[in-house]
Coordinates of C-alpha atoms in Angstrom, one line a residue:
M1 CA -12.0 34.4 -0.8
R2 CA -10.5 32.6 2.2
H3 CA -14.0 32.4 3.8
L4 CA -15.5 30.9 0.6
R5 CA -12.9 28.2 0.3
L6 CA -14.5 24.8 0.8
R7 CA -12.6 21.8 2.0
V8 CA -13.5 18.7 0.1
G9 CA -15.2 16.2 2.4
G10 CA -15.6 18.8 5.1
L11 CA -18.8 19.4 7.0
R12 CA -19.2 22.8 5.3
S13 CA -18.9 21.4 1.8
R14 CA -21.3 18.6 2.6
L15 CA -23.9 21.1 3.9
V16 CA -23.5 23.4 0.9
V17 CA -23.7 20.5 -1.6
T18 CA -26.8 19.1 0.2
F19 CA -28.5 22.5 0.4
V20 CA -27.8 23.1 -3.3
L21 CA -29.0 19.7 -4.4
V22 CA -32.2 20.0 -2.4
T23 CA -32.8 23.4 -3.7
L24 CA -32.1 22.3 -7.3
L25 CA -34.3 19.3 -7.0
S26 CA -37.1 21.4 -5.5
A27 CA -36.8 24.1 -8.2
V28 CA -36.8 21.5 -11.0
T29 CA -39.8 19.7 -9.5
T30 CA -41.7 22.9 -9.0
A31 CA -40.8 24.1 -12.5
A32 CA -41.9 20.7 -14.0
L33 CA -45.2 20.8 -12.2
A34 CA -45.8 24.4 -13.1
H35 CA -45.0 23.7 -16.7
R36 CA -47.4 20.8 -16.8
E37 CA -50.2 22.7 -15.2
C38 CA -49.7 25.8 -17.3
R39 CA -49.4 23.8 -20.5
N40 CA -52.6 21.9 -19.6
A41 CA -54.4 25.1 -18.7
V42 CA -53.3 26.9 -21.9
L43 CA -54.2 24.0 -24.2
K44 CA -57.5 23.4 -22.4
R45 CA -58.5 27.0 -22.8
A46 CA -57.6 26.9 -26.5
Q47 CA -59.4 23.6 -26.9
N48 CA -62.6 24.8 -25.2
T49 CA -62.6 28.0 -27.2
T50 CA -62.2 26.1 -30.5
M51 CA -64.8 23.5 -29.6
T52 CA -67.3 26.2 -28.5
E53 CA -66.8 28.3 -31.6
F54 CA -66.8 25.2 -33.8
R55 CA -70.1 23.9 -32.3
N56 CA -71.8 27.2 -32.7
R57 CA -70.6 27.7 -36.2
V58 CA -71.6 24.2 -37.4
S59 CA -75.1 24.6 -35.8
E60 CA -75.5 28.0 -37.5
V61 CA -74.5 26.8 -40.9
A62 CA -76.0 23.3 -40.8
A63 CA -79.5 24.9 -40.4
D64 CA -79.3 26.3 -44.0
I65 CA -78.2 23.2 -45.9
D66 CA -80.3 20.3 -47.3
I67 CA -79.7 16.7 -46.2
P68 CA -78.5 14.7 -48.0
P69 CA -76.1 17.2 -49.5
D70 CA -74.4 17.0 -52.9
Q71 CA -70.7 17.8 -53.5
S72 CA -71.4 21.4 -54.2
T73 CA -73.5 21.8 -51.1
L74 CA -70.9 20.0 -49.0
T75 CA -68.1 22.3 -50.3
R76 CA -70.1 25.4 -49.5
F77 CA -70.9 24.1 -46.1
A78 CA -67.2 23.5 -45.4
A79 CA -66.2 26.9 -46.7
S80 CA -68.9 28.6 -44.7
V81 CA -67.9 27.0 -41.5
S82 CA -64.3 27.8 -42.1
R83 CA -65.0 31.5 -42.7
G84 CA -66.7 31.7 -39.3
L85 CA -63.7 30.1 -37.6
G86 CA -61.1 32.4 -39.2
A87 CA -58.3 30.5 -41.0
D88 CA -59.0 27.1 -39.6
I89 CA -59.3 24.3 -42.1
V90 CA -62.7 22.6 -42.2
V91 CA -63.4 19.2 -43.7
A92 CA -67.0 17.9 -44.2
R93 CA -67.8 14.2 -45.0
Y94 CA -71.1 12.7 -46.0
H95 CA -70.8 9.0 -46.8
D96 CA -68.5 8.9 -49.8
L97 CA -68.5 12.7 -50.4
T98 CA -65.7 14.8 -48.9
A99 CA -65.3 18.6 -49.1
T100 CA -62.7 20.8 -47.6
S101 CA -62.3 24.6 -47.2
D102 CA -58.7 24.3 -48.5
S103 CA -58.3 21.9 -51.3
L104 CA -54.5 21.6 -50.7
A105 CA -54.9 20.7 -47.0
D106 CA -53.6 17.3 -45.9
Q107 CA -56.5 15.4 -44.4
T108 CA -54.3 12.8 -42.8
R109 CA -54.3 14.9 -39.7
I110 CA -57.8 13.5 -39.2
T111 CA -57.0 10.1 -37.8
P112 CA -59.1 7.1 -38.3
E113 CA -59.6 6.8 -34.6
L114 CA -61.1 10.3 -34.5
R115 CA -63.4 9.6 -37.4
T116 CA -64.6 6.4 -35.9
A117 CA -65.2 8.1 -32.5
V118 CA -67.3 10.8 -34.2
R119 CA -69.2 8.4 -36.4
T120 CA -70.0 5.9 -33.7
A121 CA -70.6 8.1 -30.7
G122 CA -72.3 11.0 -32.5
R123 CA -70.8 13.5 -30.2
M124 CA -68.0 16.1 -30.5
H125 CA -64.5 14.7 -30.1
F126 CA -61.1 16.2 -30.3
Q127 CA -57.5 15.0 -30.7
R128 CA -54.1 16.8 -30.6
V129 CA -51.8 15.8 -33.4
E130 CA -48.5 16.8 -34.7
W131 CA -48.0 17.4 -38.4
Q132 CA -44.7 18.4 -39.9
G133 CA -43.5 19.5 -36.5
E134 CA -46.5 21.7 -35.8
P135 CA -49.1 21.0 -33.2
F136 CA -52.8 21.0 -34.2
L137 CA -56.1 20.5 -32.5
V138 CA -58.5 18.4 -34.6
V139 CA -62.1 18.6 -33.5
G140 CA -64.8 16.5 -35.0
A141 CA -68.6 16.5 -34.7
S142 CA -71.6 14.8 -36.3
V143 CA -74.5 17.0 -37.5
A144 CA -77.8 15.9 -36.1
F145 CA -81.4 16.7 -37.0
D146 CA -83.6 18.7 -34.7
T147 CA -85.1 15.4 -33.6
G148 CA -81.8 14.2 -32.4
R149 CA -81.2 11.6 -35.1
T150 CA -77.8 11.8 -36.8
S151 CA -77.6 13.0 -40.3
D152 CA -74.4 11.1 -41.3
L153 CA -72.8 14.5 -42.0
D154 CA -69.5 14.7 -40.1
V155 CA -67.5 17.9 -40.0
F156 CA -63.9 18.4 -38.7
T157 CA -61.8 21.5 -38.1
L158 CA -58.0 21.6 -37.9
A159 CA -56.9 24.5 -35.5
P160 CA -53.2 25.2 -35.2
L161 CA -51.8 25.3 -31.7
R162 CA -48.5 27.0 -32.6
A163 CA -49.3 30.2 -30.7
E164 CA -50.1 28.3 -27.5
E165 CA -47.0 26.2 -27.9
E166 CA -44.9 29.4 -28.3
D167 CA -46.4 30.8 -25.1
I168 CA -45.6 27.5 -23.3
A169 CA -42.0 27.6 -24.7
V170 CA -41.6 31.2 -23.4
L171 CA -42.8 30.0 -20.0
V172 CA -40.3 27.1 -20.0
A173 CA -37.4 29.4 -21.0
T174 CA -38.4 31.8 -18.3
V175 CA -38.4 29.0 -15.7
R176 CA -35.1 27.6 -17.0
G177 CA -33.5 30.9 -16.8
G178 CA -34.7 31.4 -13.3
L179 CA -33.0 28.2 -12.1
V180 CA -29.5 29.5 -12.3
P181 CA -30.0 32.5 -10.0
V182 CA -32.1 30.3 -7.6
V183 CA -29.2 27.8 -7.4
L184 CA -26.6 30.5 -6.9
L185 CA -28.8 32.1 -4.2
A186 CA -29.2 28.7 -2.6
A187 CA -25.4 28.2 -2.6
A188 CA -24.9 31.6 -1.0
L189 CA -27.5 30.9 1.6
A190 CA -25.9 27.5 2.2
L191 CA -22.6 29.1 2.8
L192 CA -24.1 31.6 5.2
A193 CA -26.0 28.8 7.0
A194 CA -23.0 26.6 7.1
R195 CA -20.9 29.4 8.6
T196 CA -23.6 30.1 11.2
V197 CA -23.9 26.4 12.1
L198 CA -20.2 25.6 12.1
R199 CA -19.0 28.6 14.1
P200 CA -20.0 27.1 17.4
V201 CA -18.6 23.7 16.2
R202 CA -15.3 25.4 15.5
D203 CA -15.4 27.1 18.9
L204 CA -16.0 23.7 20.5
G205 CA -13.1 22.2 18.6
R206 CA -10.8 25.0 19.6
A207 CA -11.8 24.7 23.2
T208 CA -11.3 20.9 23.1
R209 CA -7.8 21.4 21.8
K210 CA -7.0 23.9 24.6
L211 CA -8.5 21.5 27.2
A212 CA -6.2 18.7 25.8
E213 CA -3.2 21.0 26.1
G214 CA -3.9 21.5 29.8
E215 CA -5.9 24.8 29.8
L216 CA -8.6 23.3 32.1
S217 CA -10.3 26.7 32.6
T218 CA -11.4 26.7 29.0
R219 CA -15.1 27.2 28.5
V220 CA -17.3 28.0 25.5
A221 CA -20.1 30.5 25.2
V222 CA -23.6 29.0 25.3
K223 CA -26.0 30.8 22.9
G224 CA -29.6 29.8 22.4
R225 CA -31.3 26.5 23.4
D226 CA -30.7 24.4 20.4
E227 CA -28.7 21.1 20.1
V228 CA -25.4 23.0 19.7
A229 CA -26.1 25.0 22.8
Q230 CA -26.8 21.8 24.7
L231 CA -23.6 20.4 23.4
A232 CA -21.7 23.5 24.6
E233 CA -23.3 23.1 28.1
T234 CA -22.3 19.5 28.2
F235 CA -18.7 20.5 27.2
N236 CA -18.6 23.2 29.9
H237 CA -19.9 20.7 32.5
T238 CA -17.3 18.1 31.5
A239 CA -14.5 20.6 31.5
E240 CA -15.6 21.8 35.0
S241 CA -15.7 18.3 36.3
L242 CA -12.3 17.5 34.8
Q243 CA -10.8 20.7 36.3
T244 CA -12.2 19.8 39.7
S245 CA -10.9 16.2 39.4
V246 CA -7.4 17.3 38.3
A247 CA -7.2 19.8 41.1
E248 CA -8.1 17.2 43.6
L249 CA -5.6 14.8 42.1
R250 CA -2.9 17.4 42.2
A251 CA -3.7 18.3 45.7
Q252 CA -3.5 14.6 46.7
E253 CA -0.3 14.2 44.8
E254 CA 1.2 17.3 46.5
R255 CA 0.1 16.0 49.9
A256 CA 1.7 12.6 49.2
R257 CA 4.9 14.2 48.0
R258 CA 5.0 16.4 51.1
F259 CA 4.3 13.5 53.3
V260 CA 7.2 11.4 51.7
A261 CA 9.5 14.4 52.0
D262 CA 8.6 15.1 55.6
V263 CA 8.9 11.5 56.6
S264 CA 12.3 11.2 54.8
H265 CA 13.6 14.3 56.5
E266 CA 12.3 13.1 59.9
L267 CA 14.0 9.7 59.4
R268 CA 17.3 11.2 58.4
T269 CA 18.4 12.1 61.9
P270 CA 17.6 8.8 63.7
L271 CA 19.0 6.9 60.7
A272 CA 22.2 8.8 61.1
A273 CA 22.4 7.7 64.7
M274 CA 21.5 4.2 63.8
T275 CA 24.1 4.1 61.1
L276 CA 26.8 5.1 63.6
V277 CA 25.7 2.4 66.0
S278 CA 25.5 -0.2 63.2
N279 CA 28.9 0.7 62.0
V280 CA 30.3 0.1 65.5
L281 CA 28.5 -3.2 65.7
D282 CA 29.7 -4.1 62.2
E283 CA 33.3 -3.4 63.1
D284 CA 33.0 -5.4 66.3
A285 CA 31.1 -8.3 64.7
D286 CA 34.2 -10.4 64.4
Q287 CA 34.5 -10.4 68.2
L288 CA 30.9 -11.4 68.8
P289 CA 29.4 -14.9 68.8
P290 CA 28.5 -16.2 65.3
D291 CA 24.8 -15.6 65.8
S292 CA 25.2 -12.2 67.2
A293 CA 27.8 -11.3 64.5
L294 CA 25.3 -12.4 61.8
A295 CA 22.5 -10.3 63.4
A296 CA 24.8 -7.3 63.7
R297 CA 25.8 -7.5 60.0
T298 CA 22.2 -8.0 58.9
V299 CA 21.1 -5.0 60.9
S300 CA 23.9 -2.9 59.6
A301 CA 23.1 -3.9 56.0
E302 CA 19.4 -3.1 56.4
I303 CA 20.1 0.2 58.0
A304 CA 22.5 1.1 55.1
Q305 CA 19.8 0.2 52.6
L306 CA 17.2 2.1 54.5
T307 CA 19.5 5.1 54.6
R308 CA 20.0 4.9 50.8
L309 CA 16.2 4.7 50.3
V310 CA 15.7 7.8 52.5
Q311 CA 18.4 9.7 50.7
D312 CA 16.8 8.8 47.3
L313 CA 13.4 9.8 48.5
I314 CA 14.8 13.2 49.7
E315 CA 16.4 13.6 46.3
I316 CA 13.3 12.8 44.5
S317 CA 11.2 15.2 46.6
R318 CA 13.7 17.9 45.6
F319 CA 13.0 17.2 42.0
D320 CA 9.3 17.1 42.5
A321 CA 9.3 20.4 44.4
M322 CA 11.5 21.8 41.6
T323 CA 14.1 22.9 44.3
A324 CA 16.9 20.8 42.8
S325 CA 19.6 23.0 41.4
L326 CA 23.0 22.6 39.8
D327 CA 26.4 23.5 41.2
T328 CA 28.3 23.6 38.0
V329 CA 31.9 23.8 37.5
E330 CA 34.0 23.2 34.4
T331 CA 35.0 19.5 34.6
D332 CA 37.1 17.0 32.7
L333 CA 34.5 14.3 32.2
A334 CA 37.0 11.5 31.5
E335 CA 38.7 12.3 34.8
L336 CA 35.3 12.4 36.6
V337 CA 34.3 9.0 35.2
R338 CA 37.7 7.5 36.3
S339 CA 37.3 9.0 39.8
T340 CA 33.8 7.6 40.1
L341 CA 34.9 4.1 39.1
T342 CA 38.0 4.2 41.4
R343 CA 36.2 5.4 44.5
R344 CA 33.7 2.5 44.2
G345 CA 36.4 0.0 43.4
W346 CA 35.1 -0.8 39.9
G347 CA 38.4 -0.5 38.1
A348 CA 39.0 -4.1 37.1
P349 CA 35.6 -5.3 35.9
V350 CA 35.0 -2.1 33.8
N351 CA 36.7 -1.4 30.5
T352 CA 36.9 2.3 29.7
D353 CA 37.3 4.1 26.4
L354 CA 37.3 7.8 27.4
A355 CA 38.0 10.6 25.0
E356 CA 40.4 13.0 26.5
G357 CA 39.9 16.7 26.8
V358 CA 36.1 16.6 27.0
R359 CA 35.3 19.4 29.3
A360 CA 31.9 20.8 30.2
M361 CA 30.1 22.8 32.8
V362 CA 28.4 20.1 35.0
D363 CA 27.5 19.4 38.5
R364 CA 30.2 16.9 39.5
R365 CA 28.1 15.3 42.3
R366 CA 25.1 14.7 40.1
I367 CA 27.1 13.3 37.1
D368 CA 28.9 11.1 39.6
V369 CA 25.5 9.8 40.8
V370 CA 24.5 9.1 37.2
V371 CA 27.7 7.2 36.2
A372 CA 27.7 5.3 39.5
N373 CA 24.1 4.2 38.9
L374 CA 24.5 3.1 35.3
V375 CA 27.8 1.2 36.0
G376 CA 26.4 -0.2 39.2
N377 CA 23.3 -1.6 37.5
A378 CA 25.4 -3.0 34.6
L379 CA 27.6 -4.9 37.1
K380 CA 24.7 -6.0 39.2
H381 CA 22.0 -6.9 36.6
G382 CA 24.1 -7.5 33.5
A383 CA 27.3 -9.5 33.0
Q384 CA 31.0 -8.5 32.6
P385 CA 32.8 -7.1 30.9
V386 CA 31.1 -3.7 31.4
A387 CA 32.3 -1.0 29.1
V388 CA 32.2 2.8 29.5
V389 CA 32.7 4.9 26.4
L390 CA 32.9 8.7 26.4
R391 CA 32.6 10.6 23.1
A392 CA 32.0 14.2 22.2
T393 CA 31.0 16.2 19.2
D394 CA 30.7 20.0 18.8
N395 CA 27.2 19.9 20.1
E396 CA 26.8 16.8 22.3
I397 CA 28.6 14.6 24.8
T398 CA 27.6 10.9 25.0
L399 CA 28.5 8.3 27.6
D400 CA 27.7 4.7 26.8
V401 CA 27.6 2.1 29.5
T402 CA 27.2 -1.5 28.1
D403 CA 27.2 -4.9 29.5
C404 CA 27.3 -8.4 28.2
G405 CA 24.2 -9.7 30.0
P406 CA 20.9 -11.0 28.7
G407 CA 19.7 -7.5 28.1
L408 CA 16.5 -5.8 29.2
P409 CA 13.1 -7.6 28.6
P410 CA 11.3 -5.8 25.7
E411 CA 8.3 -5.1 28.0
A412 CA 10.6 -3.4 30.6
L413 CA 12.3 -1.0 28.2
P414 CA 9.6 1.7 28.3
H415 CA 9.6 1.6 32.1
V416 CA 13.3 1.5 32.9
F417 CA 13.2 5.0 34.3
D418 CA 9.9 4.7 36.2
R419 CA 10.1 5.0 39.9
F420 CA 10.2 1.8 41.9
Y421 CA 9.8 -0.2 38.6
K422 CA 11.0 -3.8 38.8
A423 CA 11.2 -5.9 35.7
D424 CA 10.5 -9.1 37.7
T425 CA 7.3 -8.4 39.5
A426 CA 7.8 -11.4 41.7
R427 CA 11.0 -9.8 43.0
R428 CA 9.4 -7.6 45.7
R429 CA 12.6 -6.7 47.5
S430 CA 16.1 -5.9 46.2
E431 CA 19.2 -4.2 47.3
G432 CA 18.4 -1.1 45.4
S433 CA 15.7 1.4 46.2
G434 CA 14.2 1.3 42.6
L435 CA 14.8 5.0 42.3
G436 CA 18.3 5.0 40.9
T437 CA 17.5 5.2 37.2
A438 CA 14.7 7.8 37.9
I439 CA 17.1 10.0 39.8
S440 CA 19.8 9.6 37.1
L441 CA 17.3 10.7 34.4
E442 CA 16.3 13.7 36.5
N443 CA 19.9 14.7 37.0
A444 CA 20.5 14.3 33.2
Q445 CA 17.5 16.5 32.4
L446 CA 18.6 19.0 35.0
H447 CA 21.7 19.4 32.8
G448 CA 19.5 19.7 29.7
G449 CA 20.3 16.2 28.6
T450 CA 18.7 12.8 28.8
I451 CA 19.3 9.1 29.2
S452 CA 18.1 6.3 26.9
A453 CA 18.1 2.5 27.3
A454 CA 18.3 -0.2 24.6
N455 CA 19.4 -3.7 23.9
R456 CA 22.5 -4.2 21.7
A457 CA 22.2 -6.4 18.6
E458 CA 25.2 -8.5 19.9
G459 CA 23.6 -8.9 23.3
G460 CA 23.5 -6.9 26.5
A461 CA 22.0 -3.6 27.4
V462 CA 23.3 -0.2 26.7
F463 CA 22.5 3.0 28.6
T464 CA 23.4 6.2 26.9
L465 CA 23.8 9.5 28.7
R466 CA 23.6 12.5 26.4
L467 CA 24.5 16.0 27.5
P468 CA 24.6 19.2 25.5
R469 CA 28.1 20.5 24.9
H470 CA 26.9 23.9 25.7
R471 CA 24.2 24.2 28.4
P472 CA 21.0 25.9 27.3
K473 CA 20.3 29.2 28.9
D474 CA 16.9 28.2 30.3
V475 CA 18.4 25.3 32.2
P476 CA 19.1 26.3 35.9

């Protein structure tokens, strides 16, 4: 029954309904045409037989009567013709005289139009009439002399067509009874055809879903050379092109990541040496001439920024290479947050509301990086006071960092954690590397958590770090 279930509006139901309607229309049309042709053939055959027998009988009997006939002769003539035709009723007319083989017969079945046609044309005419629900064939002829001149003697016969109508009714009933199995057979064939046609379509749909889910090696079988087979070939060609393109892009991305990682590692050693030198110059800057002191401090600041950028790039390359790991230890998070703020000198401008006793297995260095980045951004891009609130439930730990600044532009919210994203595109250079929020998110996800950004209704931005109270087993 599952295979016979039709979904309303689906392609299968539409195919079945169309197939059945076409079959039903064809069957009804064929039956109607067959009924008409059979009815005409049956009636024409009965009509020709009656007319032939009537003509022969009238010719045979008319040869033995005198013209003009009297009433008695006319009555014998009608009766004699009727006997030769079986039970058919015969009516004979000669001017004002009328005789019939059955005195009780209703002569209204002989219409004025038929009488006029027989009288004026002088040839045999017929007409089908219905009397008291029964069909009759009325045939009329005018008796002529051997010379061809009309004798004014008209004779009519009324032949019942009930037997022929019954035959036609049986035929109609047979055709009507045959419509039901024909329609049922059409529906079964439609289901079979729909299933045959839709199977490759379903295969294509299933393959498309797999392709969308990332299974780029998905292909479909190509059977035959019809339109569906051509569609399958096109799908396979498209999938192959997509797989090739994705492979090339991944290779390029991998080369770019490796290049960045290699360059960052290569820069680390000279930068360390440069940092030492710049620190010395920075410490001795007060003893240098003003211009030299400014140059020494500028070089020192730029070297420090370059060092942070290289360190961030190295950290990002670890995440991309999936080599970043956690060194977890059970930690009091309130104590960790306070340590982070103290070591960076952010005690005064930051209000804290830290729930005590919140302990979790975390990597202290990575959580320190996250807290420092969120608080540092709030101080740098927002407005004081900055607040840090730590809360915990049985399942989750949250750390909210809020500021009282103008908040984040709505168009920047979806991109806050993008690498090198800057809300102000005109600001090409800043003190930060543009990787801080991205690294914070990676660190949070490494713990099985996440970070979200939003604007507060009362103003300012809020960044929320969420960590699971109990680290999932599949998190490294």
